[in-house]
PDB file of C-alpha atoms in Angstrom:
ATOM      1  CA  MET A   1      -5.309-121.113-123.760  1.00  0.00           C
ATOM      2  CA  ASN A   2      -5.616-124.952-124.889  1.00  0.00           C
ATOM      3  CA  ASN A   3      -2.999-126.850-125.396  1.00  0.00           C
ATOM      4  CA  LYS A   4      -2.506-126.324-129.482  1.00  0.00           C
ATOM      5  CA  ASP A   5      -2.650-122.737-128.767  1.00  0.00           C
ATOM      6  CA  TRP A   6       0.337-120.509-130.822  1.00  0.00           C
ATOM      7  CA  ASN A   7       2.781-118.920-128.003  1.00  0.00           C
ATOM      8  CA  TYR A   8       3.200-116.343-130.214  1.00  0.00           C
ATOM      9  CA  PRO A   9       0.763-115.119-132.570  1.00  0.00           C
ATOM     10  CA  ILE A  10       0.437-114.752-136.865  1.00  0.00           C
ATOM     11  CA  MET A  11      -0.957-111.598-138.562  1.00  0.00           C
ATOM     12  CA  VAL A  12      -1.940-112.321-141.627  1.00  0.00           C
ATOM     13  CA  ILE A  13      -2.224-109.659-143.902  1.00  0.00           C
ATOM     14  CA  CYS A  14      -4.890-109.834-146.950  1.00  0.00           C
ATOM     15  CA  LYS A  15      -3.182-108.796-150.005  1.00  0.00           C
ATOM     16  CA  ARG A  16      -6.755-107.183-152.080  1.00  0.00           C
ATOM     17  CA  THR A  17      -8.386-105.837-148.484  1.00  0.00           C
ATOM     18  CA  GLY A  18      -5.329-104.835-146.006  1.00  0.00           C
ATOM     19  CA  LYS A  19      -7.768-106.734-143.437  1.00  0.00           C
ATOM     20  CA  VAL A  20      -5.467-108.534-140.804  1.00  0.00           C
ATOM     21  CA  TYR A  21      -6.377-111.398-139.366  1.00  0.00           C
ATOM     22  CA  THR A  22      -5.242-113.118-136.201  1.00  0.00           C
ATOM     23  CA  VAL A  23      -4.196-116.421-136.384  1.00  0.00           C
ATOM     24  CA  ALA A  24      -3.354-117.602-132.821  1.00  0.00           C
ATOM     25  CA  ASN A  25      -3.861-121.603-132.424  1.00  0.00           C
ATOM     26  CA  THR A  26      -4.323-124.525-134.996  1.00  0.00           C
ATOM     27  CA  LYS A  27      -7.895-124.429-135.255  1.00  0.00           C
ATOM     28  CA  GLU A  28      -7.717-120.596-136.582  1.00  0.00           C
ATOM     29  CA  ALA A  29      -4.599-121.572-138.754  1.00  0.00           C
ATOM     30  CA  LEU A  30      -6.004-125.199-140.371  1.00  0.00           C
ATOM     31  CA  ASP A  31     -10.253-123.442-140.534  1.00  0.00           C
ATOM     32  CA  MET A  32      -7.577-119.992-142.918  1.00  0.00           C
ATOM     33  CA  LEU A  33      -5.861-122.657-144.550  1.00  0.00           C
ATOM     34  CA  LEU A  34      -9.264-124.489-145.537  1.00  0.00           C
ATOM     35  CA  ASN A  35     -11.619-121.445-146.040  1.00  0.00           C
ATOM     36  CA  ALA A  36      -9.703-118.410-146.819  1.00  0.00           C
ATOM     37  CA  TRP A  37      -6.283-119.191-148.950  1.00  0.00           C
ATOM     38  CA  PRO A  38      -6.052-118.111-151.962  1.00  0.00           C
ATOM     39  CA  VAL A  39      -4.311-121.492-153.216  1.00  0.00           C
ATOM     40  CA  ALA A  40      -5.706-125.193-152.767  1.00  0.00           C
ATOM     41  CA  GLU A  41      -2.838-125.994-154.440  1.00  0.00           C
ATOM     42  CA  GLY A  42       1.308-126.203-153.656  1.00  0.00           C
ATOM     43  CA  LYS A  43       3.915-128.451-151.353  1.00  0.00           C
ATOM     44  CA  ALA A  44       3.576-126.559-148.825  1.00  0.00           C
ATOM     45  CA  PHE A  45       0.074-125.822-148.488  1.00  0.00           C
ATOM     46  CA  MET A  46      -0.273-129.121-148.431  1.00  0.00           C
ATOM     47  CA  MET A  47       1.698-129.954-146.516  1.00  0.00           C
ATOM     48  CA  ALA A  48       0.526-127.380-143.287  1.00  0.00           C
ATOM     49  CA  LEU A  49      -2.914-128.830-143.865  1.00  0.00           C
ATOM     50  CA  GLN A  50      -1.253-132.471-142.554  1.00  0.00           C
ATOM     51  CA  VAL A  51       0.041-131.051-140.490  1.00  0.00           C
ATOM     52  CA  CYS A  52      -2.453-128.588-138.591  1.00  0.00           C
ATOM     53  CA  ALA A  53      -5.078-131.356-139.505  1.00  0.00           C
ATOM     54  CA  ASP A  54      -2.421-134.281-137.517  1.00  0.00           C
ATOM     55  CA  VAL A  55      -2.083-131.221-134.777  1.00  0.00           C
ATOM     56  CA  GLU A  56      -5.764-131.105-134.459  1.00  0.00           C
ATOM     57  CA  ARG A  57      -5.819-135.079-133.317  1.00  0.00           C
ATOM     58  CA  GLY A  58      -2.936-135.301-131.238  1.00  0.00           C
ATOM     59  CA  GLN A  59      -0.574-135.881-133.185  1.00  0.00           C
ATOM     60  CA  GLY A  60       2.112-133.216-133.076  1.00  0.00           C
ATOM     61  CA  GLN A  61       3.194-130.515-131.902  1.00  0.00           C
ATOM     62  CA  PRO A  62       1.567-126.859-131.782  1.00  0.00           C
ATOM     63  CA  LEU A  63       5.411-125.472-132.984  1.00  0.00           C
ATOM     64  CA  GLU A  64       5.459-127.547-136.282  1.00  0.00           C
ATOM     65  CA  ALA A  65       1.409-126.388-136.939  1.00  0.00           C
ATOM     66  CA  ARG A  66       2.942-122.947-136.940  1.00  0.00           C
ATOM     67  CA  ASN A  67       5.576-123.490-138.593  1.00  0.00           C
ATOM     68  CA  SER A  68       4.107-125.133-141.316  1.00  0.00           C
ATOM     69  CA  PHE A  69       1.381-122.902-141.918  1.00  0.00           C
ATOM     70  CA  VAL A  70       4.287-119.996-141.794  1.00  0.00           C
ATOM     71  CA  ALA A  71       5.930-121.981-145.078  1.00  0.00           C
ATOM     72  CA  ALA A  72       1.919-121.964-146.851  1.00  0.00           C
ATOM     73  CA  ALA A  73       2.379-118.208-146.657  1.00  0.00           C
ATOM     74  CA  SER A  74       6.074-118.377-147.422  1.00  0.00           C
ATOM     75  CA  GLU A  75       4.489-120.192-150.669  1.00  0.00           C
ATOM     76  CA  ALA A  76       1.531-118.400-151.888  1.00  0.00           C
ATOM     77  CA  GLY A  77       3.796-114.627-151.422  1.00  0.00           C
ATOM     78  CA  VAL A  78       0.749-114.386-148.148  1.00  0.00           C
ATOM     79  CA  PRO A  79       1.852-111.225-145.907  1.00  0.00           C
ATOM     80  CA  LEU A  80       2.830-112.081-142.107  1.00  0.00           C
ATOM     81  CA  GLU A  81       3.603-110.432-138.883  1.00  0.00           C
ATOM     82  CA  MET A  82       5.154-111.750-136.566  1.00  0.00           C
ATOM     83  CA  PRO A  83       7.086-111.553-132.985  1.00  0.00           C
ATOM     84  CA  VAL A  84       9.970-113.545-133.485  1.00  0.00           C
ATOM     85  CA  ILE A  85      10.621-116.663-131.187  1.00  0.00           C
ATOM     86  CA  GLN A  86      13.879-116.500-129.426  1.00  0.00           C
TER      87      GLN A  86
END
């Protein structure tokens, strides 16, 4: 586990194929946002790109990246499965 790993991974469900992808850290989230995201616009999407890039550079916390990724998914209508963080 590196310092950018998330305590709880997120399962991203592709609406077209039904395939489930596991996103377990900030690098994977940033890669998905850049290369496999269904939209390339929106406030939450742009914020998630910035936050994930910042965390990858050592600025910010992995939980911030995770939360921004979840917000971008909500904005884009991307289905997620994730454990509840308490």
